[in-house]
PDB file of N, CA, C and O in Angstrom:
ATOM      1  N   UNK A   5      11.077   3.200  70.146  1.00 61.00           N
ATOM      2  CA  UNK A   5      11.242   2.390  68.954  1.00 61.00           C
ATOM      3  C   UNK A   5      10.566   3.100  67.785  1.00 61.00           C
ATOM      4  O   UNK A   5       9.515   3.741  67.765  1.00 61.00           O
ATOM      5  N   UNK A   6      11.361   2.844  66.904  1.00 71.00           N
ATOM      6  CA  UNK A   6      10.635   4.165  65.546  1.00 71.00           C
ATOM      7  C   UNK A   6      10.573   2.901  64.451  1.00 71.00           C
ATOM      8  O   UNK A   6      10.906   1.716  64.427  1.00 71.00           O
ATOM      9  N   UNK A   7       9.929   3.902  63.537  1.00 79.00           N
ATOM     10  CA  UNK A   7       9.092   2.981  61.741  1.00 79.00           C
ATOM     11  C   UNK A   7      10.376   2.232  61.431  1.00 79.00           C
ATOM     12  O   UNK A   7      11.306   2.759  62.043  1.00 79.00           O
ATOM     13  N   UNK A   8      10.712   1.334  60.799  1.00 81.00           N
ATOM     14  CA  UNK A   8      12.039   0.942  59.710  1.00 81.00           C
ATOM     15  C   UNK A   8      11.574   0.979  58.663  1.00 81.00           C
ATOM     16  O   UNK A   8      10.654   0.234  58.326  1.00 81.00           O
ATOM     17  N   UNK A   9      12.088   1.828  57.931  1.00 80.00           N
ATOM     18  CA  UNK A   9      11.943   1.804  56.632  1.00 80.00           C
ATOM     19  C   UNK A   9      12.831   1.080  55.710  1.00 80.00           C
ATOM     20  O   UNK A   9      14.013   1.383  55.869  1.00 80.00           O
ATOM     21  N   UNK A  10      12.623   0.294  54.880  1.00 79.00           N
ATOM     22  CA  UNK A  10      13.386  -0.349  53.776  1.00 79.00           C
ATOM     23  C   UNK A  10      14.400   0.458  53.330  1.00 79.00           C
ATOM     24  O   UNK A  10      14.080   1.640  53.453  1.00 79.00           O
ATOM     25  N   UNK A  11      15.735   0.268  52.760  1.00 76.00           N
ATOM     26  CA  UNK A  11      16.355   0.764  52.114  1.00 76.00           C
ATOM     27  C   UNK A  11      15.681   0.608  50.584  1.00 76.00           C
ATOM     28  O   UNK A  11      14.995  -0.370  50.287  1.00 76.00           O
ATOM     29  N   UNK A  12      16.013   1.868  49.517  1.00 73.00           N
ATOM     30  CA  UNK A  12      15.007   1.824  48.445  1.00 73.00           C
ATOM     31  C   UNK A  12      15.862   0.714  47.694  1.00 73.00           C
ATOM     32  O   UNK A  12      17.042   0.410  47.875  1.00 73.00           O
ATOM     33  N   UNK A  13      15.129   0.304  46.989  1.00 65.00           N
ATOM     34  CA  UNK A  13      15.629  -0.862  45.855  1.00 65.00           C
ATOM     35  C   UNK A  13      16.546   0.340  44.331  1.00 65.00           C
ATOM     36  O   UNK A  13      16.007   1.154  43.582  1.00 65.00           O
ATOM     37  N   UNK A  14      17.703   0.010  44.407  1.00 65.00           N
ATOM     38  CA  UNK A  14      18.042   0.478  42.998  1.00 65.00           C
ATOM     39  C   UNK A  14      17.187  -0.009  41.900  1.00 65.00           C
ATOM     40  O   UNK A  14      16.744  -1.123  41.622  1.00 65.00           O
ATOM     41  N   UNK A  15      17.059   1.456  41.217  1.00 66.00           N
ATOM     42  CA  UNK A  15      16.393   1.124  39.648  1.00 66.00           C
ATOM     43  C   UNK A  15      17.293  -0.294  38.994  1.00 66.00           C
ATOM     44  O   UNK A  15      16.838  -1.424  38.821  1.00 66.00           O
ATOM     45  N   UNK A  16      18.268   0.047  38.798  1.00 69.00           N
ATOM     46  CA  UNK A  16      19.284  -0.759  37.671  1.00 69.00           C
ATOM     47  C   UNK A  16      18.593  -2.312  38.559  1.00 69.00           C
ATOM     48  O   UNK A  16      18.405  -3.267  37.805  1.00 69.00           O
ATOM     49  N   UNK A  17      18.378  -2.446  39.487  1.00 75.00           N
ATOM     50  CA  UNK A  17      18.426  -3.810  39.802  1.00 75.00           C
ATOM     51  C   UNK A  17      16.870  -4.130  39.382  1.00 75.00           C
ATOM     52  O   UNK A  17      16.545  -5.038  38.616  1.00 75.00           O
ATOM     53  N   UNK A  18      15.973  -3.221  40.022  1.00 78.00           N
ATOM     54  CA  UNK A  18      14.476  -3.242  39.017  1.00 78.00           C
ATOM     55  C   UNK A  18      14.336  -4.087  37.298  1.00 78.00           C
ATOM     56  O   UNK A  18      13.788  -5.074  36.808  1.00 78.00           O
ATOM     57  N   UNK A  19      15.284  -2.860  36.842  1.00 82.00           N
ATOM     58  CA  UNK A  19      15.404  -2.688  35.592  1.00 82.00           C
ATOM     59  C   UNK A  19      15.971  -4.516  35.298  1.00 82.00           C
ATOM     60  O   UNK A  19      15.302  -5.285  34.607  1.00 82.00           O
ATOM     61  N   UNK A  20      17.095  -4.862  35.877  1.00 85.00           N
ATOM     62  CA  UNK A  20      17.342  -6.031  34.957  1.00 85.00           C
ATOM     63  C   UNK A  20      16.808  -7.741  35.372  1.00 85.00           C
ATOM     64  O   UNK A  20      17.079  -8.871  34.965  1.00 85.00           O
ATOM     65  N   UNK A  21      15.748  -7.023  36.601  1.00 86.00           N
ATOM     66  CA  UNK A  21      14.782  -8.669  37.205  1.00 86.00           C
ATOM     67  C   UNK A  21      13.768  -8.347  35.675  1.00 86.00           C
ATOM     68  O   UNK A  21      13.658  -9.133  34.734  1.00 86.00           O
ATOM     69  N   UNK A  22      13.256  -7.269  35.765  1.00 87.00           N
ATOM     70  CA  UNK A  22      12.156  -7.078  33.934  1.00 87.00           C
ATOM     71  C   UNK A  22      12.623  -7.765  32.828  1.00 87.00           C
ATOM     72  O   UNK A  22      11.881  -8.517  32.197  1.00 87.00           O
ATOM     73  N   UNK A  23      14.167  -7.519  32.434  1.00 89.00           N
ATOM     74  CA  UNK A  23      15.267  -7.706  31.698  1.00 89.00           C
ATOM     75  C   UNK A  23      15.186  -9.279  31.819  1.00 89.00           C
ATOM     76  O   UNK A  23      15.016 -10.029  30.859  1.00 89.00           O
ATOM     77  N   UNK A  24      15.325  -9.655  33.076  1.00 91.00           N
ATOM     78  CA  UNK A  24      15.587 -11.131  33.029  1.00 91.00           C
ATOM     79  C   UNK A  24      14.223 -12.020  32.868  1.00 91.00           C
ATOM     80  O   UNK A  24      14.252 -12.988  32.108  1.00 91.00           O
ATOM     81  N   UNK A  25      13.157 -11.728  33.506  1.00 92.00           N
ATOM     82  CA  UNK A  25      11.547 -12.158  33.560  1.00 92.00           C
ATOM     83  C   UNK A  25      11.516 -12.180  32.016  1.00 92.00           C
ATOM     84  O   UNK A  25      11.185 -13.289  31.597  1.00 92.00           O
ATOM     85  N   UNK A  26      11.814 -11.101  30.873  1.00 94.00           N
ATOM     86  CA  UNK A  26      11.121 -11.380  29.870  1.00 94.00           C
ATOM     87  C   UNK A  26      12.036 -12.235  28.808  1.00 94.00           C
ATOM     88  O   UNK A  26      11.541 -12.530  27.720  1.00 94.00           O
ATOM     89  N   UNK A  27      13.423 -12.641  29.148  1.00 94.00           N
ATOM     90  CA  UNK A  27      14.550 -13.432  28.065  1.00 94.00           C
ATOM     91  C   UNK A  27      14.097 -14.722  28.645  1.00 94.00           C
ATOM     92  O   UNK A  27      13.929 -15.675  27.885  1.00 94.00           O
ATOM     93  N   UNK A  28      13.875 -14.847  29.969  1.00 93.00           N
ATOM     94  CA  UNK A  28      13.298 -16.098  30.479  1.00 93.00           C
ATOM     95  C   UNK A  28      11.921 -16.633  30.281  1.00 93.00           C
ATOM     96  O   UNK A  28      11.479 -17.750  30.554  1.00 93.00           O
ATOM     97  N   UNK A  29      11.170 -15.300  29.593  1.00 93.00           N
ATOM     98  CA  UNK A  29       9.540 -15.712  29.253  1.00 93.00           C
ATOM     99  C   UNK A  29       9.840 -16.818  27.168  1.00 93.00           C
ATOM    100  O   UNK A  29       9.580 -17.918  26.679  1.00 93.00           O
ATOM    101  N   UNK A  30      10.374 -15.758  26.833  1.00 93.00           N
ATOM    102  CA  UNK A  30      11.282 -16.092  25.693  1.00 93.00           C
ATOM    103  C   UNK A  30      11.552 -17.167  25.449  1.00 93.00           C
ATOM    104  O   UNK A  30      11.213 -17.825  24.465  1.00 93.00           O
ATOM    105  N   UNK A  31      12.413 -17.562  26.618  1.00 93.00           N
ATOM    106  CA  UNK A  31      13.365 -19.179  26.401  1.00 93.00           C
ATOM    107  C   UNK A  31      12.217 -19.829  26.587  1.00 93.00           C
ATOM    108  O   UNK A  31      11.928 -20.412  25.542  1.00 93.00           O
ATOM    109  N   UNK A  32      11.336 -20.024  27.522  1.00 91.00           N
ATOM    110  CA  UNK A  32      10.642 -21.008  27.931  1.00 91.00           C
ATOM    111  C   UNK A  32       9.376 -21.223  26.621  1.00 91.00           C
ATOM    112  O   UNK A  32       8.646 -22.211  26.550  1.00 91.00           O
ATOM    113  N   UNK A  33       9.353 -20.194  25.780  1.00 91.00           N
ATOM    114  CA  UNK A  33       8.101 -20.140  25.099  1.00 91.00           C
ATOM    115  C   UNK A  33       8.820 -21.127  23.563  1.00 91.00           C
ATOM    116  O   UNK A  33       8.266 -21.975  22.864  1.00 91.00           O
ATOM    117  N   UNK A  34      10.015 -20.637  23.502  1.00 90.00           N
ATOM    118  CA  UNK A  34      11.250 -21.689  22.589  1.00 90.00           C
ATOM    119  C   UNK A  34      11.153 -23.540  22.718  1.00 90.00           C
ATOM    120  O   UNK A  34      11.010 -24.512  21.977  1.00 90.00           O
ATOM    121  N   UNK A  35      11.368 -23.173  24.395  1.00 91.00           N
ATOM    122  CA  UNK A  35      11.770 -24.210  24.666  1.00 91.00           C
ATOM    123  C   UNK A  35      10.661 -25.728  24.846  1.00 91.00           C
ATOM    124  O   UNK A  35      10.762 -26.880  24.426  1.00 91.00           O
ATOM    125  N   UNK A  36       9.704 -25.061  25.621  1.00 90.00           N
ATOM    126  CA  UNK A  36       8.570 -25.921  26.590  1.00 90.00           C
ATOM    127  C   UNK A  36       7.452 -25.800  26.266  1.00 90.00           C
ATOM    128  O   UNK A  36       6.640 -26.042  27.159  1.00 90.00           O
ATOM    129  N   UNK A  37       6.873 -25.376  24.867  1.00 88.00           N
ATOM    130  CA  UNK A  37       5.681 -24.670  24.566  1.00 88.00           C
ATOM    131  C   UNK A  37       6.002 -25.647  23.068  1.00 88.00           C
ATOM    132  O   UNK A  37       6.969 -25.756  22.315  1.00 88.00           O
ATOM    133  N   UNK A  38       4.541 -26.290  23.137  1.00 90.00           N
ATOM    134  CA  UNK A  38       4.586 -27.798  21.922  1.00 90.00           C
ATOM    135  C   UNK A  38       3.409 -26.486  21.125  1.00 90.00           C
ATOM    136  O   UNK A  38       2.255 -26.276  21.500  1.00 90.00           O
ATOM    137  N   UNK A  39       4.046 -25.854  20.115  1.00 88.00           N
ATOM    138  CA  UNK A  39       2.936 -25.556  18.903  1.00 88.00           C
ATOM    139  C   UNK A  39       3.044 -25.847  18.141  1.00 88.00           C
ATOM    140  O   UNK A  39       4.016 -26.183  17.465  1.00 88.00           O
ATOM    141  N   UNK A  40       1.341 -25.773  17.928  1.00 93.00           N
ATOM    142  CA  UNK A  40       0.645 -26.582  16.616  1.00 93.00           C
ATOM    143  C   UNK A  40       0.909 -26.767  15.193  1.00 93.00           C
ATOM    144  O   UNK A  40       0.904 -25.660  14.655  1.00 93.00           O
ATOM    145  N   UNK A  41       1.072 -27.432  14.601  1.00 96.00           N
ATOM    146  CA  UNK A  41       1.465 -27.342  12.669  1.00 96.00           C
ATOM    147  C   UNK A  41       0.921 -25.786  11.917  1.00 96.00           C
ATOM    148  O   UNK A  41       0.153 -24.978  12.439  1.00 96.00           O
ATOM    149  N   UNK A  42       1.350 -25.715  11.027  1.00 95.00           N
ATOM    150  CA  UNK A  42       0.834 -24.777  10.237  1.00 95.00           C
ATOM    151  C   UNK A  42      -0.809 -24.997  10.111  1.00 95.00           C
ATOM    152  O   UNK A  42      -1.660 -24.255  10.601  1.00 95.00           O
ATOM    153  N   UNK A  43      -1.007 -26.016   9.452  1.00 97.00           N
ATOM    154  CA  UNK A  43      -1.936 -26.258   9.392  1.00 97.00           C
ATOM    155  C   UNK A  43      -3.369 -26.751  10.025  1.00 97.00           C
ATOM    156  O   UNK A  43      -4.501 -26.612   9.564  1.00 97.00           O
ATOM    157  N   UNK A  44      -3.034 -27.226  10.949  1.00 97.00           N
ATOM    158  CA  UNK A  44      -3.904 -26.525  11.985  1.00 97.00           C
ATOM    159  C   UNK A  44      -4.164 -25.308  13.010  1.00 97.00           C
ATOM    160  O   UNK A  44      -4.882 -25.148  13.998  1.00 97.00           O
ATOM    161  N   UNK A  45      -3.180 -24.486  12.257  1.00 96.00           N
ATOM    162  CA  UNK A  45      -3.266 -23.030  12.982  1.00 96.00           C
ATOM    163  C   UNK A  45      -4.920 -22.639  11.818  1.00 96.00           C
ATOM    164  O   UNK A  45      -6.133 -22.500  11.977  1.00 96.00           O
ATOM    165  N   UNK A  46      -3.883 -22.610  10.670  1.00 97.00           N
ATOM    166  CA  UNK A  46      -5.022 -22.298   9.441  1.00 97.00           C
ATOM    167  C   UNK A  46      -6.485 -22.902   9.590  1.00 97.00           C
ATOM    168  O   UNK A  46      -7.424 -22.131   9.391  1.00 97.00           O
ATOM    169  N   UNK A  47      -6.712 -24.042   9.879  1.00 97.00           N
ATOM    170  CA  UNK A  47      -7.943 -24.770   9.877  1.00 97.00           C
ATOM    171  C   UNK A  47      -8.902 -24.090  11.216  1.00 97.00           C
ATOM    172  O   UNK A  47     -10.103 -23.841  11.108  1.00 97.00           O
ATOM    173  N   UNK A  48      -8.019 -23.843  12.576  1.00 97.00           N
ATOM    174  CA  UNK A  48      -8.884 -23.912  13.578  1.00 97.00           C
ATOM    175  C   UNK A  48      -9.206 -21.934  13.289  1.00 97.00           C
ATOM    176  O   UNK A  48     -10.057 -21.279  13.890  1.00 97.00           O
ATOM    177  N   UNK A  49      -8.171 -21.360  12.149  1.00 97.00           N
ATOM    178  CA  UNK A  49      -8.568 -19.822  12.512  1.00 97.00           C
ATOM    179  C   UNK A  49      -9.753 -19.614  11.494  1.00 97.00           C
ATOM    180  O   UNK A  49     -10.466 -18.612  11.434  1.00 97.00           O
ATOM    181  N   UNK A  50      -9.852 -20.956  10.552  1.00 98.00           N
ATOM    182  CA  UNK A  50     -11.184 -20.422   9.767  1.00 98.00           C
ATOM    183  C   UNK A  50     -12.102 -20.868  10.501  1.00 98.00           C
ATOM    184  O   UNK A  50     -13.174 -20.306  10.274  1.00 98.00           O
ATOM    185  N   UNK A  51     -12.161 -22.064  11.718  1.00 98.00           N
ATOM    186  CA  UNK A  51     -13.208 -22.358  12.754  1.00 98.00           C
ATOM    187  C   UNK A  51     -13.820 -20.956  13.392  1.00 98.00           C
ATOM    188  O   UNK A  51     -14.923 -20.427  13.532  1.00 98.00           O
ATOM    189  N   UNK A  52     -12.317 -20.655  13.716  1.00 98.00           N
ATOM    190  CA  UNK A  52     -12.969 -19.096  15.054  1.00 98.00           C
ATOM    191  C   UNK A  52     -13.929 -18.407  13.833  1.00 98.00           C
ATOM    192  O   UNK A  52     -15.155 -18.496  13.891  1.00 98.00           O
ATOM    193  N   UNK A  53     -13.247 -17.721  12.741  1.00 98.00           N
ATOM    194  CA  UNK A  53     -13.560 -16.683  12.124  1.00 98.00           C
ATOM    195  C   UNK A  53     -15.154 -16.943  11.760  1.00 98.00           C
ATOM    196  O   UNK A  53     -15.914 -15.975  11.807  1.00 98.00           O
ATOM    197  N   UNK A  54     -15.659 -18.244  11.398  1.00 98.00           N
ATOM    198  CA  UNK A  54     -16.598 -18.854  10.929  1.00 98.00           C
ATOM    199  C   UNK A  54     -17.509 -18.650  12.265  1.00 98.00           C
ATOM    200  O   UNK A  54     -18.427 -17.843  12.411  1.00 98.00           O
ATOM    201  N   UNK A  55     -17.137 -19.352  12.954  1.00 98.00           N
ATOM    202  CA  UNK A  55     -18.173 -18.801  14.566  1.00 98.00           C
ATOM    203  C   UNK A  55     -18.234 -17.465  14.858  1.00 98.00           C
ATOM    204  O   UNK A  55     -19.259 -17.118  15.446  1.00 98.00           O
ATOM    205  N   UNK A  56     -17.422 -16.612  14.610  1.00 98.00           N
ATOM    206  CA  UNK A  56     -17.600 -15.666  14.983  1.00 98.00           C
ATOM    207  C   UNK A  56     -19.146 -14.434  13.966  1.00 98.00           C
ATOM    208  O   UNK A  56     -20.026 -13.617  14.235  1.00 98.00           O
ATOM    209  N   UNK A  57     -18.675 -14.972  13.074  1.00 98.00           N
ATOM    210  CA  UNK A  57     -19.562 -14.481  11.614  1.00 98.00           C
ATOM    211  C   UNK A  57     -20.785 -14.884  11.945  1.00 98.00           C
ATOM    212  O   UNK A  57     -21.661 -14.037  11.772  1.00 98.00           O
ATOM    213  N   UNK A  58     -21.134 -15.973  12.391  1.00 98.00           N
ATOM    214  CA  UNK A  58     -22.519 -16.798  12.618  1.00 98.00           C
ATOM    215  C   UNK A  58     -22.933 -16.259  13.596  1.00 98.00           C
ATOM    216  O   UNK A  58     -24.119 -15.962  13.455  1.00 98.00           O
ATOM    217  N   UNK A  59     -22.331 -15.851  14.987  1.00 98.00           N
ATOM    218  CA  UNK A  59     -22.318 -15.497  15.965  1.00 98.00           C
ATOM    219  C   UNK A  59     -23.156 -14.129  16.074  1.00 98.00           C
ATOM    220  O   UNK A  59     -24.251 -13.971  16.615  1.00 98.00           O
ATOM    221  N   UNK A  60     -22.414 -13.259  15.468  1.00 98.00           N
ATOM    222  CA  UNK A  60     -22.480 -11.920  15.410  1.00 98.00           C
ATOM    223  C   UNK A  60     -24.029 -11.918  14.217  1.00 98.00           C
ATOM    224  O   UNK A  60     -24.924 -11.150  14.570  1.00 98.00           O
ATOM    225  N   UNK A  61     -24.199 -12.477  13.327  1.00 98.00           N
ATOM    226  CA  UNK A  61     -25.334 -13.389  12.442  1.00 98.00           C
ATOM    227  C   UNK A  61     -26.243 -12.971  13.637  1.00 98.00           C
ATOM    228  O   UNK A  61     -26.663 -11.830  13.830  1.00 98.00           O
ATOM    229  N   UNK A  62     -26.506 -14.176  14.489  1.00 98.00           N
ATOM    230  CA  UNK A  62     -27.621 -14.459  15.240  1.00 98.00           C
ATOM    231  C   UNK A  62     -27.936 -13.106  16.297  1.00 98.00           C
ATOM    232  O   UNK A  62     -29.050 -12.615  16.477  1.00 98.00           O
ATOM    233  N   UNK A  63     -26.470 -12.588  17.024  1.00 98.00           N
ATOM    234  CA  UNK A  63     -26.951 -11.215  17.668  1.00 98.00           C
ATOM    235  C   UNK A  63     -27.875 -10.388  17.610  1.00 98.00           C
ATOM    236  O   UNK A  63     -28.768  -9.992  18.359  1.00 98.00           O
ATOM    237  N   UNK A  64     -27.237 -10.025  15.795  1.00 98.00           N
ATOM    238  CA  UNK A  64     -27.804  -9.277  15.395  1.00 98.00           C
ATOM    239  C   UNK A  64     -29.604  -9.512  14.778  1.00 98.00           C
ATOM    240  O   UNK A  64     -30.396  -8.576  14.673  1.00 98.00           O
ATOM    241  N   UNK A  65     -29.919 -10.937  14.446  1.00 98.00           N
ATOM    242  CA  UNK A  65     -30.792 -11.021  14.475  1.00 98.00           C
ATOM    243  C   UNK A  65     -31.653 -11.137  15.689  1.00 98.00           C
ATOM    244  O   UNK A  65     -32.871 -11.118  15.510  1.00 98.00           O
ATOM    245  N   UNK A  66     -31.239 -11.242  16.754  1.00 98.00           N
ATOM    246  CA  UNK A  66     -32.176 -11.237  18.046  1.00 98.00           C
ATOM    247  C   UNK A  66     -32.313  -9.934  18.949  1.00 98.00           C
ATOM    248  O   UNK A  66     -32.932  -9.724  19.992  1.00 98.00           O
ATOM    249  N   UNK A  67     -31.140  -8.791  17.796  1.00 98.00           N
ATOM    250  CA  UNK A  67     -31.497  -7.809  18.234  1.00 98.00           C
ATOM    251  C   UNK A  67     -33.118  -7.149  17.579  1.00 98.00           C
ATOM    252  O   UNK A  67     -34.172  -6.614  17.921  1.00 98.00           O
ATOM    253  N   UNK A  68     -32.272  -7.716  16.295  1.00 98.00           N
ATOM    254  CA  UNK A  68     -33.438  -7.072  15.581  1.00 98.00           C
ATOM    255  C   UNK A  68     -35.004  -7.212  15.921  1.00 98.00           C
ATOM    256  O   UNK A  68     -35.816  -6.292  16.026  1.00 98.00           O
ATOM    257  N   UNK A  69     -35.287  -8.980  16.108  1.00 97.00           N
ATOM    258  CA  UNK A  69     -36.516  -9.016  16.869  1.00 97.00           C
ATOM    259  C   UNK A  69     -36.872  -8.455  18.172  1.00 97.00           C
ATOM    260  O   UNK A  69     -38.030  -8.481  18.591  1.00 97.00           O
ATOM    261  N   UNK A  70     -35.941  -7.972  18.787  1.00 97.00           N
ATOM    262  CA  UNK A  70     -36.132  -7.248  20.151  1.00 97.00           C
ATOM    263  C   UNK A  70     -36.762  -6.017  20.016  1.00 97.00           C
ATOM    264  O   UNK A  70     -37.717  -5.700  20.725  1.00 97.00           O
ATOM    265  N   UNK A  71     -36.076  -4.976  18.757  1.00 97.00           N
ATOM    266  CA  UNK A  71     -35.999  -4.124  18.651  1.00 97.00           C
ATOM    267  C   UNK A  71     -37.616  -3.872  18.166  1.00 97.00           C
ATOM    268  O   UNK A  71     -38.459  -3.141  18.687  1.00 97.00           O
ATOM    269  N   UNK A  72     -37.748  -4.912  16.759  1.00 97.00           N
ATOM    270  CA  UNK A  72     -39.087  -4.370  16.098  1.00 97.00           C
ATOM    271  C   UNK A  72     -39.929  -5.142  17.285  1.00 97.00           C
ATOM    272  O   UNK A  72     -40.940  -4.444  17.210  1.00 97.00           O
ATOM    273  N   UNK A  73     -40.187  -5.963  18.189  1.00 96.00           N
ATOM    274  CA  UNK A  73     -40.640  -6.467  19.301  1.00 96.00           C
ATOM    275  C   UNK A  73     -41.785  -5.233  20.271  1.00 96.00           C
ATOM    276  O   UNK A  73     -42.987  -5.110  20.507  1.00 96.00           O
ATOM    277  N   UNK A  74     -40.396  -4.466  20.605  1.00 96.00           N
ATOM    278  CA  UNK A  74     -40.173  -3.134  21.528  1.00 96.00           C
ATOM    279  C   UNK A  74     -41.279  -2.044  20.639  1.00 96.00           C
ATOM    280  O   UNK A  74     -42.458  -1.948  20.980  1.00 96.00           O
ATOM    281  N   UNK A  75     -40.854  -1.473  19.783  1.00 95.00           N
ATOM    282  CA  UNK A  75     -41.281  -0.963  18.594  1.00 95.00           C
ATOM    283  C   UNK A  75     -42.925  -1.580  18.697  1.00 95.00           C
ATOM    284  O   UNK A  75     -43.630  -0.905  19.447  1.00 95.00           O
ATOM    285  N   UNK A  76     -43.541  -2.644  18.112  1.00 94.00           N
ATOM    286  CA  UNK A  76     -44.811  -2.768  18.297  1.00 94.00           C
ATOM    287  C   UNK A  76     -45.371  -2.705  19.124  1.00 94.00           C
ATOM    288  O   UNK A  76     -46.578  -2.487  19.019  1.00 94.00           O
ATOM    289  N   UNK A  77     -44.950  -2.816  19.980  1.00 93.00           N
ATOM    290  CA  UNK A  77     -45.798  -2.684  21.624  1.00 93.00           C
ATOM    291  C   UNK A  77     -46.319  -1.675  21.987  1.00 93.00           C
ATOM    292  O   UNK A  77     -47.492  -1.616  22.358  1.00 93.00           O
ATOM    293  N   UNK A  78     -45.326  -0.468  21.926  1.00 92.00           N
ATOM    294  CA  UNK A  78     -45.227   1.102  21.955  1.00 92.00           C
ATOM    295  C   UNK A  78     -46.267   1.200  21.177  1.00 92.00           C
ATOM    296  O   UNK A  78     -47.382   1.527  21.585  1.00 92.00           O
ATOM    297  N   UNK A  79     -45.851   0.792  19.421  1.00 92.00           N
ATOM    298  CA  UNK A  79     -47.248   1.396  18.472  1.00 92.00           C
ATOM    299  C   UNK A  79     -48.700   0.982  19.228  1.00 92.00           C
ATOM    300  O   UNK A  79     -49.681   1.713  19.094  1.00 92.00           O
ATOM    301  N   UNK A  80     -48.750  -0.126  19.951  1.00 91.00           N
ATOM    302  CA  UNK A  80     -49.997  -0.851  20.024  1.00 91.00           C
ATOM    303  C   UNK A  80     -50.289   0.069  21.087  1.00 91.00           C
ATOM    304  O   UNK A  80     -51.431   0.487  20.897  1.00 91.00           O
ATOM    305  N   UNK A  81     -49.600   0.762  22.492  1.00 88.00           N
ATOM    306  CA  UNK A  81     -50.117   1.416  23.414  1.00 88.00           C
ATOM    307  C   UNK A  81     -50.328   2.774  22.894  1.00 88.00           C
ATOM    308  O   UNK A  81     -51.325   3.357  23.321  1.00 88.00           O
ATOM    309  N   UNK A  82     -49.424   3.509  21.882  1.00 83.00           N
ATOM    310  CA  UNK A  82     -50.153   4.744  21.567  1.00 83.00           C
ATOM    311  C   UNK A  82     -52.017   4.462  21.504  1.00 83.00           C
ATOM    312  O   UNK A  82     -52.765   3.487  21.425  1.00 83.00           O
ATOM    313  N   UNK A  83     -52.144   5.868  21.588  1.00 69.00           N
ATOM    314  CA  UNK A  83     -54.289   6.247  21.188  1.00 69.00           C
ATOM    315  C   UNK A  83     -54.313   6.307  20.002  1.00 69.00           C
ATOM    316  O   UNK A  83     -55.376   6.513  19.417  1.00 69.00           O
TER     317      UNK A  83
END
């Protein structure tokens, strides 16, 4: 009794399940997908943008105390 190997799959048939997966990602995103007003696209992207600003704000300030933190310690153990 020997290996069975699959017969190979034609490209063209590859090619048009991709073809079909993405006209069908398409329809469904048309069809079944409830999005939001204009205006609350606008409102919630000045939310993100606003958190993000504050965000990156505080990082950077807790880098900074880390940093000059790090920094004095060193000075204090030099002779």
């Amino acid at each position: 009794m020997g290996v069975r190997i699959p017969p190979p799959v034609p490209k063209k048939n590859k090619i048009m399940k991709v073809v079909n997966y993405i006209s069908e990602a398409f329809e469904e995103l048309k069809s079944n997908v409830t999005w939001p007003e204009w205006a609350d696209v606008q409102r919630l992207t000045i939310v993100v943008a606003v958190f993000s600003i504050v965000f990156a704000m505080l990082t950077w300030g807790v880098d900074e105390l880390f940093a000059k933190s790090i920094a004095g310690f060193f000075n204090w153990l030099k002779p």
